[in-house]
Tab-separated table of C-alpha atoms in Angstrom:
chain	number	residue	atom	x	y	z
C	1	UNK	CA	-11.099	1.343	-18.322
C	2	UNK	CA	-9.099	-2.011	-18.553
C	3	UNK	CA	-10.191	-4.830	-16.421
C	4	UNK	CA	-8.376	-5.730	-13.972
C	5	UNK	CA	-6.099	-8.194	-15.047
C	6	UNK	CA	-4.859	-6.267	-18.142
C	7	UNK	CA	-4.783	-2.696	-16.259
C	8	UNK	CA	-0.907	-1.695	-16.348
C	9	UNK	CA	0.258	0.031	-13.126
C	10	UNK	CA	3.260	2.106	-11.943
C	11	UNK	CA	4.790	0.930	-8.864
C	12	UNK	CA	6.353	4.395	-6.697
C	13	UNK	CA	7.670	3.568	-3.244
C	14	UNK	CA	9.363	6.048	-0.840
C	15	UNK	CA	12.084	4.249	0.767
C	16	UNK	CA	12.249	6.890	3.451
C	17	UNK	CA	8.621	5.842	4.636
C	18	UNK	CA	8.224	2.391	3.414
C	19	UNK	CA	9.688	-0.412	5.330
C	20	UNK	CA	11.107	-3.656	3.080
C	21	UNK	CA	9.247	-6.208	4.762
C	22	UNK	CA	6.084	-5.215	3.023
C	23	UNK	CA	7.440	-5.642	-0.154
C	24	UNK	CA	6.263	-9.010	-1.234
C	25	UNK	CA	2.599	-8.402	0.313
C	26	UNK	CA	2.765	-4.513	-1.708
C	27	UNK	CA	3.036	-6.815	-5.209
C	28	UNK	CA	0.245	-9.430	-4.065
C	29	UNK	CA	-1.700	-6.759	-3.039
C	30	UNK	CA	-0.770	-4.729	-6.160
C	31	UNK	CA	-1.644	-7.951	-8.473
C	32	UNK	CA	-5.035	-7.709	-7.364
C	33	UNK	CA	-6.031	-4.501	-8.986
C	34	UNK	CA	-3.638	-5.242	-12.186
C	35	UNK	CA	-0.136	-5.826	-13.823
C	36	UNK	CA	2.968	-3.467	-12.010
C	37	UNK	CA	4.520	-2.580	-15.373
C	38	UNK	CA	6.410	0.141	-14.157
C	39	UNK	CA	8.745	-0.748	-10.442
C	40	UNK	CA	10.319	2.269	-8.921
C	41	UNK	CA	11.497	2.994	-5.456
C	42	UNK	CA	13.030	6.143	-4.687
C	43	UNK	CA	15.526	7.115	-2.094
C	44	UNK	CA	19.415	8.378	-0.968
C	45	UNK	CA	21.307	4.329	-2.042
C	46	UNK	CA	24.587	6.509	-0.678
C	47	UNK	CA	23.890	5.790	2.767
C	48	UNK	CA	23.280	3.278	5.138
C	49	UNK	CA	19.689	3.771	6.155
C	50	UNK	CA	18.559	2.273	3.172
C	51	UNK	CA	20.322	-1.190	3.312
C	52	UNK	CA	17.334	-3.353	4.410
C	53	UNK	CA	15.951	-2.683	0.800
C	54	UNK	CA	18.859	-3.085	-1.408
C	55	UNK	CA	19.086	-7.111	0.050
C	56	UNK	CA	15.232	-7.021	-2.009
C	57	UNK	CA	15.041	-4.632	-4.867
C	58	UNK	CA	16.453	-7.226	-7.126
C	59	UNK	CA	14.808	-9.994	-6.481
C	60	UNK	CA	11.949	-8.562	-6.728
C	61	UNK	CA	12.732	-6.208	-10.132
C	62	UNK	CA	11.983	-3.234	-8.543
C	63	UNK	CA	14.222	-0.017	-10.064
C	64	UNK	CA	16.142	2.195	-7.419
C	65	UNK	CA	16.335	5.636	-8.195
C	66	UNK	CA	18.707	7.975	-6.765
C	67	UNK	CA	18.182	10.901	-5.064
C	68	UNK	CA	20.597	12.799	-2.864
C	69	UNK	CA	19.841	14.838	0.217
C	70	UNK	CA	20.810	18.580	-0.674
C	71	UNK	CA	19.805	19.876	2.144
C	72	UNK	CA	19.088	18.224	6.047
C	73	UNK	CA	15.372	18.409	6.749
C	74	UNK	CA	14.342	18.859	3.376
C	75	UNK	CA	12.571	15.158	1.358
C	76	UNK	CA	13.886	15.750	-1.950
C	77	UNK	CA	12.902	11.929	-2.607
C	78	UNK	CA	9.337	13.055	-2.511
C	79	UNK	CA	10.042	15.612	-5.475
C	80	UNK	CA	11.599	12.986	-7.603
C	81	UNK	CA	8.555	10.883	-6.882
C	82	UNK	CA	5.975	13.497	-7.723
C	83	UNK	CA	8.129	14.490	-11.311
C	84	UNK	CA	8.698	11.454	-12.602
C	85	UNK	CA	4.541	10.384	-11.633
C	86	UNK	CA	3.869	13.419	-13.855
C	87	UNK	CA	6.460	12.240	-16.330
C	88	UNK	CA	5.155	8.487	-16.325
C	89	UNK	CA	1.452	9.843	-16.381
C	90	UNK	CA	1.589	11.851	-19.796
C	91	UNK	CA	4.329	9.486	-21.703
C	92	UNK	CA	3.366	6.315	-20.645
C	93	UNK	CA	0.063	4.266	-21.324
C	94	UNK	CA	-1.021	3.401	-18.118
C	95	UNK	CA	-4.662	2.728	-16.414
C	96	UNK	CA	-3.406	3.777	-12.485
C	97	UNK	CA	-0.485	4.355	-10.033
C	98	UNK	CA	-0.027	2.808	-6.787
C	99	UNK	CA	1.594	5.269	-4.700
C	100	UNK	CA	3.390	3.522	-1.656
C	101	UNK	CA	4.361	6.503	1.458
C	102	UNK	CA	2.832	7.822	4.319
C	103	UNK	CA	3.115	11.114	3.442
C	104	UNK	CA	1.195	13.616	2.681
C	105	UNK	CA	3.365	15.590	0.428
C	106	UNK	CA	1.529	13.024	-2.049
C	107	UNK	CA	-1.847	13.970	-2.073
C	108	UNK	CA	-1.741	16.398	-4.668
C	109	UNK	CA	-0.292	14.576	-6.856
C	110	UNK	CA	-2.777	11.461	-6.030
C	111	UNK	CA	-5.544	14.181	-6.854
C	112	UNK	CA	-4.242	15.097	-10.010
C	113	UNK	CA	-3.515	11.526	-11.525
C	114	UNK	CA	-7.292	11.116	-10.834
C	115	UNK	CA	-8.462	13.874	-12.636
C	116	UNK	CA	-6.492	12.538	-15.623
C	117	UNK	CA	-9.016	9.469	-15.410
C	118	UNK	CA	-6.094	7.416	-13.950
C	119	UNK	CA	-6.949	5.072	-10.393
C	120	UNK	CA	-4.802	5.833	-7.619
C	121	UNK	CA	-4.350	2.966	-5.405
C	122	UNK	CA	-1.924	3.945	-2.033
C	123	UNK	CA	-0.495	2.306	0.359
C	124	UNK	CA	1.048	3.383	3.253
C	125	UNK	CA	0.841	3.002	7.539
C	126	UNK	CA	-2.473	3.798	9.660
C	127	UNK	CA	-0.318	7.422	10.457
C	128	UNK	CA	-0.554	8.270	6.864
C	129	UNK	CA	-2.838	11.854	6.843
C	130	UNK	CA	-6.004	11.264	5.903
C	131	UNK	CA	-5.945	13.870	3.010
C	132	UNK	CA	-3.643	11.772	1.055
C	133	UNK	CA	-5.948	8.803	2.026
C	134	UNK	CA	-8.939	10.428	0.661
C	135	UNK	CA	-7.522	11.216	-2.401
C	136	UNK	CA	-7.017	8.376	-3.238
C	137	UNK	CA	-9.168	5.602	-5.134
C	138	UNK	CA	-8.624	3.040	-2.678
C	139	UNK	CA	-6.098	3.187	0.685
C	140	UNK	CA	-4.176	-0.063	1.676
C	141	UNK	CA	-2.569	-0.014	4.981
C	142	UNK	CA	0.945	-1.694	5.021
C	143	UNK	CA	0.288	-3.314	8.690
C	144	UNK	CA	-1.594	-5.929	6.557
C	145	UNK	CA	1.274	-6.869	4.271
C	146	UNK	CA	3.930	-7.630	6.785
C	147	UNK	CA	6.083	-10.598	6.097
C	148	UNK	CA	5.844	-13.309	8.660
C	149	UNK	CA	2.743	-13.469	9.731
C	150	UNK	CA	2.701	-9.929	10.905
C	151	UNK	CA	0.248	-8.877	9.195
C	152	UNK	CA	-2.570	-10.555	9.364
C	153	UNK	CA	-5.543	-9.466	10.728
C	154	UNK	CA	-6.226	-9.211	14.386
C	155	UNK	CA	-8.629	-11.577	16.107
C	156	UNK	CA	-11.812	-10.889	14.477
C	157	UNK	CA	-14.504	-9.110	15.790
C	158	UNK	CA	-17.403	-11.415	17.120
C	159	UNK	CA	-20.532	-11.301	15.493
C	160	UNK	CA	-22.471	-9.515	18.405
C	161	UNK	CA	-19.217	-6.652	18.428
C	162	UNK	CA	-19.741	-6.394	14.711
C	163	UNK	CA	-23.443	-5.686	15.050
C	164	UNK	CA	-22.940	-3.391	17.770
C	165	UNK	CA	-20.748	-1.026	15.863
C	166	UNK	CA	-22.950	1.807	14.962
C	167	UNK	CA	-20.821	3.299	12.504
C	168	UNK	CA	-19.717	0.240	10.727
C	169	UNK	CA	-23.232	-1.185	10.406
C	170	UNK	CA	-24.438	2.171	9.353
C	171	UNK	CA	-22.070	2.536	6.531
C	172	UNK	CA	-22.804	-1.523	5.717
C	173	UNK	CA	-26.576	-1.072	5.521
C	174	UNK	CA	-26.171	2.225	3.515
C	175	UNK	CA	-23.650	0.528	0.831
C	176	UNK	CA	-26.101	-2.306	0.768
C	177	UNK	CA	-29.179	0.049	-0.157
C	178	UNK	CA	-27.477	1.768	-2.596
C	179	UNK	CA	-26.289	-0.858	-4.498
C	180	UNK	CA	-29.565	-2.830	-4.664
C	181	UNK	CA	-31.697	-3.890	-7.260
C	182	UNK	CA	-35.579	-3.609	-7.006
C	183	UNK	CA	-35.812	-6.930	-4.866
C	184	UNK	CA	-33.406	-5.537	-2.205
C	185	UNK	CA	-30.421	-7.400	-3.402
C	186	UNK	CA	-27.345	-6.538	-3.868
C	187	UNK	CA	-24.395	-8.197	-5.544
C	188	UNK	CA	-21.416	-8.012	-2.762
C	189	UNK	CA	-18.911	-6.804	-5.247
C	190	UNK	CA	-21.041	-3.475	-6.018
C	191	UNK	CA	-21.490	-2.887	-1.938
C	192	UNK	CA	-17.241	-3.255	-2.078
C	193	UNK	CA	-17.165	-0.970	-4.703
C	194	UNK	CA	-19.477	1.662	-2.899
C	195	UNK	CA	-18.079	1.239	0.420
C	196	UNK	CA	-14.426	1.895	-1.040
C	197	UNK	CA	-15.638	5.040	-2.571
C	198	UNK	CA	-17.056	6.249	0.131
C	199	UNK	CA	-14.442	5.256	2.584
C	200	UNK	CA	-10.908	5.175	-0.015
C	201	UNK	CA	-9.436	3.118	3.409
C	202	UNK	CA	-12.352	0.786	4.215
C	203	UNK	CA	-10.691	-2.834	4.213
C	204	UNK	CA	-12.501	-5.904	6.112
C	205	UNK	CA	-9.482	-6.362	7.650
C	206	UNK	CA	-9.428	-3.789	9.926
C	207	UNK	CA	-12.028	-5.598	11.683
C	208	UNK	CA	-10.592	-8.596	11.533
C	209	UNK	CA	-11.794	-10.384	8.694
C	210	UNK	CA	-9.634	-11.522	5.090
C	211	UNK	CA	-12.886	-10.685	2.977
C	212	UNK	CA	-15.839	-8.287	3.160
C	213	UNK	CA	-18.358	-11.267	2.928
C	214	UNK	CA	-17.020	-12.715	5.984
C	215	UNK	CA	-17.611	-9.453	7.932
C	216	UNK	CA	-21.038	-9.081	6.779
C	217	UNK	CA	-22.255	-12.471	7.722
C	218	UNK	CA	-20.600	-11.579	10.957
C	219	UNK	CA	-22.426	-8.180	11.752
C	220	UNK	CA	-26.058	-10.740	10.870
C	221	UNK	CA	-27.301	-7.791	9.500
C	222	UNK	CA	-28.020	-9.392	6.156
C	223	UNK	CA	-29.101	-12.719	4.253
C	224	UNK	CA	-26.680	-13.834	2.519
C	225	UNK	CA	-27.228	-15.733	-1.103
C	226	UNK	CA	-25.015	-17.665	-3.551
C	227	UNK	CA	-26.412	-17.357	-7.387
C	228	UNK	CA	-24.748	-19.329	-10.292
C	229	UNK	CA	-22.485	-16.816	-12.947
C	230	UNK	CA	-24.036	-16.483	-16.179
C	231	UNK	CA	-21.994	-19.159	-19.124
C	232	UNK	CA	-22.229	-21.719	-16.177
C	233	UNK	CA	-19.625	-23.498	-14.608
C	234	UNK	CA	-19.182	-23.711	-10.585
C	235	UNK	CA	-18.314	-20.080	-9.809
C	236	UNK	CA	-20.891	-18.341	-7.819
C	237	UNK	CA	-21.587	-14.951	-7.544
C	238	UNK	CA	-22.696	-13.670	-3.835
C	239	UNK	CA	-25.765	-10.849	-3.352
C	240	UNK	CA	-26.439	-9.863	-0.047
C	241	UNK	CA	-30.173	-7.955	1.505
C	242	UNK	CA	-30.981	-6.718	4.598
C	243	UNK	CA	-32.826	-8.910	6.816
C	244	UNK	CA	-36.196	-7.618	7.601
């Protein structure tokens, strides 16, 4: 699998349940996990309900594909979506998709991109159905990429709320155990890495927090340690063990 920076990923938004003011927090989000080679958004451009996107598609260089509504009641957007995935998936060279829409017509085609060897990334609002969520690799919830300040976390958690959550520090601890090395520590980006796959929407943000190492000093659950990257230089690498 590419790294990160070089992965190359296809961009597929449903207009009909994707709002535009997301749009520049979707590609910083997006940039994250790799390169958006491929920008599609899909959707009826005939009529009006669209509008708020066409004033961004452009300056952003994202493609609008057409896609009347043959029949009331019936998403044929979602279709297009789901052929031209399978299209882009066996004639392109990509390394994942990020699938932007709440719905959950999209979860078998999330599961089948992953069984090609491909990482799913989606995005969509806390409605979305949690089959689509599990299937994918990892589950972004657009509330966090609002324009203006709208989405941004909510007022953190404090520490003694953190602790207190059962669940959460249950799921913490166990993502800290099984990423650990025969000392009992762990480096924080394997514990990310196991919490996502266990939990495709986990996101330190939902409690509050911009980053996961933030939320586990908050839950002081754990001793926290900085540790110089091998070839030197000033970047640090962060392990984390439970306290005893």
């Amino acid at each position: 699998m590419s790294s990160p920076a070089s992965s190359r990923l296809a961009v597929l938004i449903d207009a009909d349940n994707a709002q535009p003011s997301i749009v520049e927090g979707l590609l910083a989000e997006v940039s994250k996990y790799g390169t958006a080679s491929v920008k599609r958004i899909y959707g009826d451009w005939t009529g009006p309900q669209l509008k708020g996107w066409k004033e961004v598609l452009l300056s952003h260089s994202i493609q609008p594909i057409q896609q009347f509504r043959y029949t009331v009641g019936k998403n044929a957007t979602d279709s297009a979506m789901i052929i031209d995935a399978m299209d882009l998936l066996y004639s392109q060279r990509l390394d994942g998709f990020c699938i932007v829409s709440s719905d959950s017509d999209f979860t078998r085609i999330a599961a089948r991109i992953r069984e090609s060897g491909l990482t799913v990334y989606g995005f969509g609002e806390r409605k979305t159905p949690q089959p689509f969520v599990s299937a994918c690799d990892k589950f972004i919830y657009t509330e966090f990429l609002l324009d203006k300040g709208e989405g941004k976390p909510a007022a953190a958690k404090p520490a003694s709320g953190v602790a207190k959550d059962k669940r959460l520090a249950r799921l913490l601890r166990d993502a800290v155990e099984a990423s650990s090395d025969d000392t009992g520590w762990a480096f924080l980006g394997l514990v990310g890495n196991y919490l996502v796959k266990q939990m495709p929407d986990f996101d330190a943000r939902s409690y509050g927090y911009s980053k996961l190492r933030e939320l586990v000093a908050a839950s002081n659950l754990f001793d926290i340690e900085e540790r110089p990257m091998a070839g030197g230089g000033s970047a640090k690498s962060v392990y984390v063990r439970e306290r005893a």
